Amino acid sequence: MVKVLFVCMGNICRSPAAEGIFKKFVDDAGLENVISVDSAGTIGYHAGEMPDARMRQYASKRGYNLVSLARQFNPKQDFDEFDFIITMDNDNYSDILSLDYNSQFNKKIFKMVDFISDKNVSEVPDPYYGDVNGFEFVIDILEDGTKNLLTKIKYDIEGRT
């Protein structure tokens, strides 16, 4: 089983959207028994909450169901459990790297933009304080990035068999 974890700051906008989008792509590809997905935040302020209502609304318009509850990244568990830890912005990336005290997990830690086609986008922006367009833009980025991530994982799986 390949395990993917998406991480943003509060785990209520970007990372649960990435989780929901990627899960749909995995399910549509018939790989739900091969790839699992989760999301977390670098902070625990929103732990136990549903994703932001606006993000759920815009994701739903595109056929994505965002139902996971927010949780904080747990370095004692998550570094060992997940094969891919995908961060949404540079601060999230730095925060997760800083929790890897011995740099033993840094090959598992990626930026979402590592997988997107538009190399002019430097990070997945936080839409929380923005307008409608911000949520749509984030979903655009996440659709592209998660499709490319799935392609990479499928290639890796095929290479192992």
Coordinates of N, CA and C in Angstrom, one line a residue:
M1 N 0.9 -1.2 0.0 CA 0.0 0.0 0.0 C 0.9 1.2 0.0
V2 N 0.6 2.1 -0.9 CA 1.3 3.4 -1.0 C 0.5 4.4 -0.2
K3 N 1.1 5.1 0.7 CA 0.3 6.1 1.6 C 0.8 7.5 1.3
V4 N -0.2 8.4 1.1 CA 0.0 9.8 0.7 C -0.6 10.6 1.8
L5 N 0.1 11.6 2.3 CA -0.4 12.6 3.2 C -0.2 14.0 2.7
F6 N -1.3 14.8 2.6 CA -1.2 16.2 2.2 C -1.3 17.1 3.4
V7 N -0.4 18.1 3.4 CA -0.3 18.9 4.6 C -0.4 20.4 4.3
C8 N -1.2 21.1 5.0 CA -1.2 22.6 4.9 C -1.2 23.1 6.4
M9 N -1.5 24.4 6.6 CA -1.3 24.9 8.0 C -2.5 24.4 8.9
G10 N -3.7 24.6 8.5 CA -4.8 24.3 9.5 C -5.6 23.1 9.2
N11 N -5.3 22.5 8.0 CA -6.0 21.3 7.5 C -7.5 21.5 7.4
I12 N -7.9 22.7 6.9 CA -9.3 22.9 6.6 C -9.6 23.4 5.2
C13 N -8.6 23.8 4.4 CA -8.8 24.2 3.1 C -8.0 23.4 2.1
R14 N -6.7 23.7 2.0 CA -5.9 23.1 0.9 C -5.7 21.6 1.0
S15 N -5.2 21.2 2.2 CA -4.9 19.7 2.3 C -6.1 18.8 2.3
P16 N -7.2 19.2 2.9 CA -8.4 18.3 2.7 C -8.9 18.3 1.3
A17 N -8.7 19.5 0.6 CA -9.1 19.5 -0.8 C -8.2 18.6 -1.6
A18 N -6.9 18.6 -1.4 CA -6.0 17.7 -2.1 C -6.4 16.3 -1.8
E19 N -6.7 16.0 -0.5 CA -7.1 14.6 -0.2 C -8.3 14.2 -0.9
G20 N -9.3 15.0 -0.9 CA -10.6 14.7 -1.6 C -10.4 14.5 -3.1
I21 N -9.7 15.4 -3.7 CA -9.4 15.3 -5.2 C -8.6 14.1 -5.5
F22 N -7.5 13.9 -4.8 CA -6.7 12.7 -5.0 C -7.4 11.4 -4.8
K23 N -8.2 11.4 -3.8 CA -9.0 10.2 -3.5 C -9.9 9.8 -4.6
K24 N -10.6 10.8 -5.2 CA -11.5 10.6 -6.4 C -10.7 10.1 -7.5
F25 N -9.5 10.6 -7.8 CA -8.7 10.1 -8.9 C -8.2 8.7 -8.6
V26 N -7.9 8.4 -7.4 CA -7.4 7.0 -7.0 C -8.6 6.1 -7.2
D27 N -9.8 6.4 -6.7 CA -11.0 5.6 -6.9 C -11.4 5.4 -8.3
D28 N -11.3 6.5 -9.1 CA -11.7 6.4 -10.5 C -10.7 5.5 -11.3
A29 N -9.4 5.4 -10.8 CA -8.4 4.5 -11.4 C -8.5 3.1 -10.9
G30 N -9.4 2.9 -9.9 CA -9.5 1.5 -9.4 C -8.4 1.1 -8.5
L31 N -7.7 2.1 -7.9 CA -6.5 1.9 -7.1 C -6.7 2.1 -5.6
E32 N -8.0 2.1 -5.1 CA -8.2 2.3 -3.7 C -7.7 1.3 -2.8
N33 N -7.4 0.1 -3.3 CA -6.8 -1.0 -2.5 C -5.2 -0.9 -2.6
V34 N -4.7 0.0 -3.3 CA -3.3 0.1 -3.5 C -2.7 1.4 -3.0
I35 N -3.5 2.5 -3.0 CA -3.1 3.8 -2.6 C -4.1 4.3 -1.5
S36 N -3.6 4.8 -0.4 CA -4.4 5.4 0.6 C -4.0 6.9 0.7
V37 N -4.9 7.7 1.2 CA -4.7 9.1 1.3 C -5.3 9.7 2.6
D38 N -4.6 10.7 3.1 CA -5.0 11.4 4.3 C -4.5 12.8 4.2
S39 N -4.9 13.7 5.2 CA -4.4 15.0 5.2 C -4.2 15.4 6.7
A40 N -3.4 16.5 6.9 CA -3.1 17.0 8.2 C -2.7 18.5 8.1
G41 N -2.6 19.1 9.3 CA -2.2 20.5 9.4 C -0.9 20.6 10.2
T42 N -0.1 21.6 10.0 CA 1.1 21.8 10.8 C 0.7 22.3 12.2
I43 N -0.5 22.9 12.3 CA -1.0 23.3 13.6 C -2.3 22.6 13.9
G44 N -2.6 22.5 15.2 CA -3.8 21.7 15.6 C -5.0 22.6 15.9
Y45 N -5.0 23.9 15.5 CA -6.1 24.8 15.9 C -7.5 24.3 15.5
H46 N -7.6 23.7 14.3 CA -8.9 23.3 13.8 C -9.1 21.8 14.0
A47 N -8.3 21.1 14.8 CA -8.5 19.6 14.9 C -9.9 19.3 15.2
G48 N -10.4 18.3 14.5 CA -11.8 17.8 14.7 C -12.8 18.5 13.9
E49 N -12.4 19.5 13.2 CA -13.4 20.3 12.3 C -13.4 19.7 10.9
M50 N -14.6 20.0 10.3 CA -14.8 19.7 8.9 C -14.0 20.7 8.1
P51 N -13.7 20.4 6.8 CA -13.1 21.4 5.9 C -13.9 22.6 5.8
D52 N -13.3 23.8 5.5 CA -14.0 25.0 5.3 C -15.2 24.9 4.4
A53 N -16.3 25.5 4.8 CA -17.5 25.3 4.0 C -17.4 25.8 2.6
R54 N -16.6 26.9 2.4 CA -16.4 27.4 1.0 C -15.6 26.4 0.2
M55 N -14.6 25.8 0.8 CA -13.8 24.8 0.0 C -14.7 23.6 -0.3
R56 N -15.5 23.2 0.6 CA -16.4 22.1 0.4 C -17.4 22.4 -0.8
Q57 N -17.9 23.6 -0.8 CA -18.8 24.1 -1.8 C -18.2 24.0 -3.2
Y58 N -17.0 24.6 -3.3 CA -16.4 24.7 -4.6 C -15.9 23.3 -5.1
A59 N -15.4 22.5 -4.2 CA -15.0 21.2 -4.5 C -16.2 20.3 -4.9
S60 N -17.3 20.5 -4.3 CA -18.5 19.7 -4.6 C -19.0 20.1 -6.0
K61 N -18.9 21.3 -6.4 CA -19.3 21.7 -7.8 C -18.5 20.9 -8.9
R62 N -17.3 20.5 -8.5 CA -16.5 19.7 -9.4 C -16.5 18.2 -9.2
G63 N -17.4 17.8 -8.2 CA -17.6 16.4 -8.0 C -16.7 15.8 -6.9
Y64 N -16.1 16.6 -6.1 CA -15.2 16.1 -5.0 C -16.0 16.3 -3.7
N65 N -15.9 15.2 -2.8 CA -16.5 15.2 -1.5 C -15.4 15.3 -0.5
L66 N -15.4 16.4 0.3 CA -14.5 16.7 1.3 C -15.1 16.4 2.7
V67 N -14.7 15.2 3.3 CA -15.4 14.8 4.5 C -14.4 14.5 5.7
S68 N -13.1 14.6 5.4 CA -12.2 14.3 6.5 C -12.2 15.4 7.6
L69 N -11.9 15.0 8.8 CA -11.8 15.9 9.9 C -10.4 16.4 10.1
A70 N -10.2 17.6 10.4 CA -8.9 18.2 10.6 C -8.1 17.5 11.7
R71 N -6.8 17.4 11.5 CA -5.9 16.8 12.5 C -4.6 17.5 12.3
Q72 N -3.8 17.4 13.4 CA -2.4 18.0 13.3 C -1.4 16.9 12.9
F73 N -0.4 17.2 12.1 CA 0.6 16.3 11.7 C 1.3 15.8 13.0
N74 N 1.5 14.4 13.0 CA 2.1 13.8 14.1 C 3.4 13.2 13.7
P75 N 4.5 13.8 14.0 CA 5.8 13.4 13.5 C 6.2 12.0 14.0
K76 N 5.7 11.6 15.2 CA 6.1 10.3 15.8 C 5.4 9.2 15.0
Q77 N 4.3 9.5 14.3 CA 3.6 8.5 13.6 C 3.6 8.7 12.1
D78 N 3.4 9.9 11.6 CA 3.2 10.2 10.2 C 4.5 10.0 9.4
F79 N 5.7 10.3 9.9 CA 6.9 10.1 9.1 C 7.1 8.6 8.8
D80 N 6.8 7.8 9.7 CA 6.9 6.3 9.5 C 5.8 5.8 8.6
E81 N 4.6 6.3 8.8 CA 3.5 5.7 8.1 C 3.3 6.0 6.6
F82 N 3.7 7.3 6.3 CA 3.4 7.7 4.9 C 4.6 7.7 4.0
D83 N 4.4 7.3 2.7 CA 5.4 7.3 1.7 C 5.7 8.6 1.0
F84 N 4.6 9.4 0.9 CA 4.7 10.8 0.4 C 4.0 11.7 1.3
I85 N 4.8 12.8 1.7 CA 4.2 13.8 2.5 C 4.3 15.1 1.7
I86 N 3.1 15.6 1.2 CA 3.1 16.6 0.2 C 2.6 17.9 0.9
T87 N 3.4 18.9 0.9 CA 3.1 20.2 1.6 C 2.6 21.2 0.5
M88 N 1.8 22.1 1.0 CA 1.1 23.1 0.1 C 1.9 24.3 -0.1
D89 N 2.7 24.8 0.8 CA 3.4 26.0 0.6 C 4.8 25.9 1.2
N90 N 5.6 26.9 1.0 CA 7.0 26.9 1.5 C 7.1 26.9 3.0
D91 N 6.2 27.5 3.7 CA 6.1 27.5 5.2 C 5.8 26.1 5.7
N92 N 4.8 25.4 5.1 CA 4.5 24.1 5.5 C 5.7 23.1 5.2
Y93 N 6.3 23.3 4.1 CA 7.5 22.5 3.8 C 8.6 22.7 4.8
S94 N 8.9 23.9 5.2 CA 9.9 24.2 6.2 C 9.5 23.6 7.6
D95 N 8.2 23.8 7.9 CA 7.7 23.3 9.2 C 7.9 21.8 9.3
I96 N 7.5 21.1 8.2 CA 7.6 19.6 8.3 C 9.1 19.2 8.3
L97 N 9.9 19.8 7.5 CA 11.3 19.5 7.5 C 11.9 19.7 8.8
S98 N 11.5 20.7 9.5 CA 12.1 21.0 10.8 C 11.7 20.0 11.9
L99 N 10.7 19.2 11.6 CA 10.3 18.1 12.6 C 11.1 16.8 12.3
D100 N 11.7 16.8 11.2 CA 12.6 15.6 10.8 C 14.0 15.9 11.3
Y101 N 14.2 15.8 12.6 CA 15.4 16.2 13.3 C 16.7 15.5 12.7
N102 N 16.6 14.3 12.3 CA 17.8 13.6 11.8 C 17.8 13.5 10.3
S103 N 16.9 14.2 9.6 CA 16.8 14.2 8.2 C 16.7 12.8 7.6
Q104 N 16.1 12.0 8.3 CA 15.9 10.6 7.8 C 14.7 10.4 6.9
F105 N 13.8 11.4 6.9 CA 12.6 11.2 6.2 C 12.5 12.3 5.0
N106 N 13.5 13.1 4.8 CA 13.4 14.2 3.8 C 13.1 13.7 2.4
K107 N 13.4 12.5 2.1 CA 13.1 12.0 0.7 C 11.6 11.7 0.5
K108 N 10.9 11.7 1.6 CA 9.4 11.5 1.6 C 8.7 12.9 1.5
I109 N 9.3 14.0 1.7 CA 8.7 15.3 1.9 C 8.8 16.0 0.6
F110 N 7.7 16.5 0.0 CA 7.6 17.2 -1.2 C 6.8 18.4 -1.1
K111 N 6.9 19.3 -2.1 CA 6.0 20.4 -2.2 C 5.0 20.0 -3.3
M112 N 3.8 20.4 -3.2 CA 2.7 20.1 -4.2 C 3.2 20.7 -5.5
V113 N 3.8 21.8 -5.5 CA 4.2 22.4 -6.8 C 5.3 21.5 -7.5
D114 N 5.9 20.6 -6.8 CA 6.8 19.6 -7.5 C 6.1 18.8 -8.6
F115 N 4.8 18.7 -8.4 CA 3.9 17.9 -9.3 C 3.0 18.6 -10.3
I116 N 3.1 20.0 -10.2 CA 2.2 20.7 -11.1 C 2.9 21.0 -12.4
S117 N 2.1 21.2 -13.4 CA 2.6 21.5 -14.8 C 3.0 22.9 -14.9
D118 N 2.3 23.9 -14.3 CA 2.7 25.3 -14.5 C 3.8 25.7 -13.5
K119 N 5.0 25.8 -14.0 CA 6.2 26.0 -13.2 C 6.3 27.5 -12.8
N120 N 5.3 28.3 -13.2 CA 5.2 29.7 -12.7 C 4.5 29.8 -11.3
V121 N 3.9 28.7 -10.9 CA 3.2 28.7 -9.6 C 4.3 28.2 -8.6
S122 N 4.6 29.0 -7.6 CA 5.6 28.6 -6.6 C 5.1 27.9 -5.4
E123 N 3.8 28.0 -5.1 CA 3.2 27.3 -4.0 C 1.7 27.3 -4.2
V124 N 1.0 26.5 -3.4 CA -0.5 26.5 -3.4 C -0.9 27.6 -2.4
P125 N -1.5 28.7 -2.9 CA -1.8 29.8 -1.9 C -3.0 29.4 -1.0
D126 N -3.0 30.0 0.2 CA -4.0 29.7 1.1 C -5.2 30.6 0.8
P127 N -6.4 30.0 0.4 CA -7.5 30.8 0.0 C -8.4 31.3 1.2
Y128 N -8.0 31.0 2.4 CA -8.9 31.2 3.5 C -9.4 32.6 3.7
Y129 N -8.5 33.6 3.5 CA -8.9 35.0 3.7 C -9.2 35.7 2.3
G130 N -9.2 35.0 1.2 CA -9.5 35.6 -0.1 C -10.9 35.4 -0.5
D131 N -11.1 35.6 -1.8 CA -12.4 35.6 -2.4 C -12.6 34.2 -3.1
V132 N -13.7 34.1 -3.8 CA -14.2 32.9 -4.5 C -13.1 32.4 -5.5
N133 N -12.5 33.4 -6.2 CA -11.4 33.0 -7.2 C -10.3 32.2 -6.6
G134 N -10.0 32.5 -5.3 CA -8.9 31.8 -4.7 C -9.2 30.4 -4.5
F135 N -10.4 30.0 -4.1 CA -10.8 28.6 -4.0 C -10.7 27.9 -5.3
E136 N -11.2 28.5 -6.3 CA -11.2 27.9 -7.7 C -9.8 27.7 -8.1
F137 N -8.9 28.7 -7.9 CA -7.5 28.6 -8.3 C -6.8 27.4 -7.6
V138 N -7.1 27.3 -6.3 CA -6.4 26.3 -5.5 C -6.9 24.9 -6.1
I139 N -8.2 24.8 -6.4 CA -8.7 23.5 -6.9 C -8.0 23.2 -8.3
D140 N -7.9 24.2 -9.1 CA -7.2 24.0 -10.4 C -5.8 23.5 -10.2
I141 N -5.0 24.1 -9.3 CA -3.7 23.6 -9.0 C -3.7 22.2 -8.5
L142 N -4.6 21.9 -7.5 CA -4.6 20.6 -6.9 C -5.0 19.5 -7.9
E143 N -6.0 19.8 -8.8 CA -6.4 18.8 -9.8 C -5.1 18.5 -10.7
D144 N -4.4 19.5 -11.1 CA -3.2 19.2 -12.0 C -2.2 18.4 -11.2
G145 N -1.9 18.9 -10.0 CA -0.8 18.3 -9.2 C -1.1 16.9 -8.8
T146 N -2.4 16.6 -8.4 CA -2.7 15.3 -7.9 C -2.8 14.3 -9.1
K147 N -3.2 14.8 -10.3 CA -3.2 13.9 -11.4 C -1.7 13.5 -11.8
N148 N -0.8 14.4 -11.7 CA 0.6 14.1 -12.0 C 1.2 13.2 -10.9
L149 N 0.8 13.5 -9.6 CA 1.3 12.6 -8.6 C 0.8 11.2 -8.8
L150 N -0.5 11.0 -9.1 CA -1.0 9.7 -9.4 C -0.3 9.0 -10.5
T151 N 0.0 9.7 -11.5 CA 0.8 9.1 -12.7 C 2.1 8.7 -12.2
K152 N 2.8 9.4 -11.3 CA 4.1 9.0 -10.8 C 4.0 7.8 -10.0
I153 N 3.0 7.7 -9.1 CA 2.8 6.6 -8.2 C 2.5 5.3 -9.0
K154 N 1.6 5.5 -10.0 CA 1.3 4.3 -10.9 C 2.5 3.8 -11.6
Y155 N 3.4 4.7 -12.1 CA 4.6 4.3 -12.7 C 5.5 3.6 -11.8
D156 N 5.7 4.1 -10.5 CA 6.5 3.5 -9.5 C 6.0 2.1 -9.2
I157 N 4.6 2.0 -9.1 CA 4.0 0.7 -8.7 C 4.3 -0.3 -9.9
E158 N 4.1 0.1 -11.1 CA 4.3 -0.8 -12.3 C 5.8 -1.2 -12.3
G159 N 6.7 -0.3 -11.9 CA 8.1 -0.6 -12.0 C 8.5 -1.7 -10.9
R160 N 7.7 -1.8 -9.9 CA 8.0 -2.8 -8.8 C 7.5 -4.2 -9.1
T161 N 6.5 -4.2 -10.0 CA 5.9 -5.5 -10.3 C 6.5 -6.2 -11.5

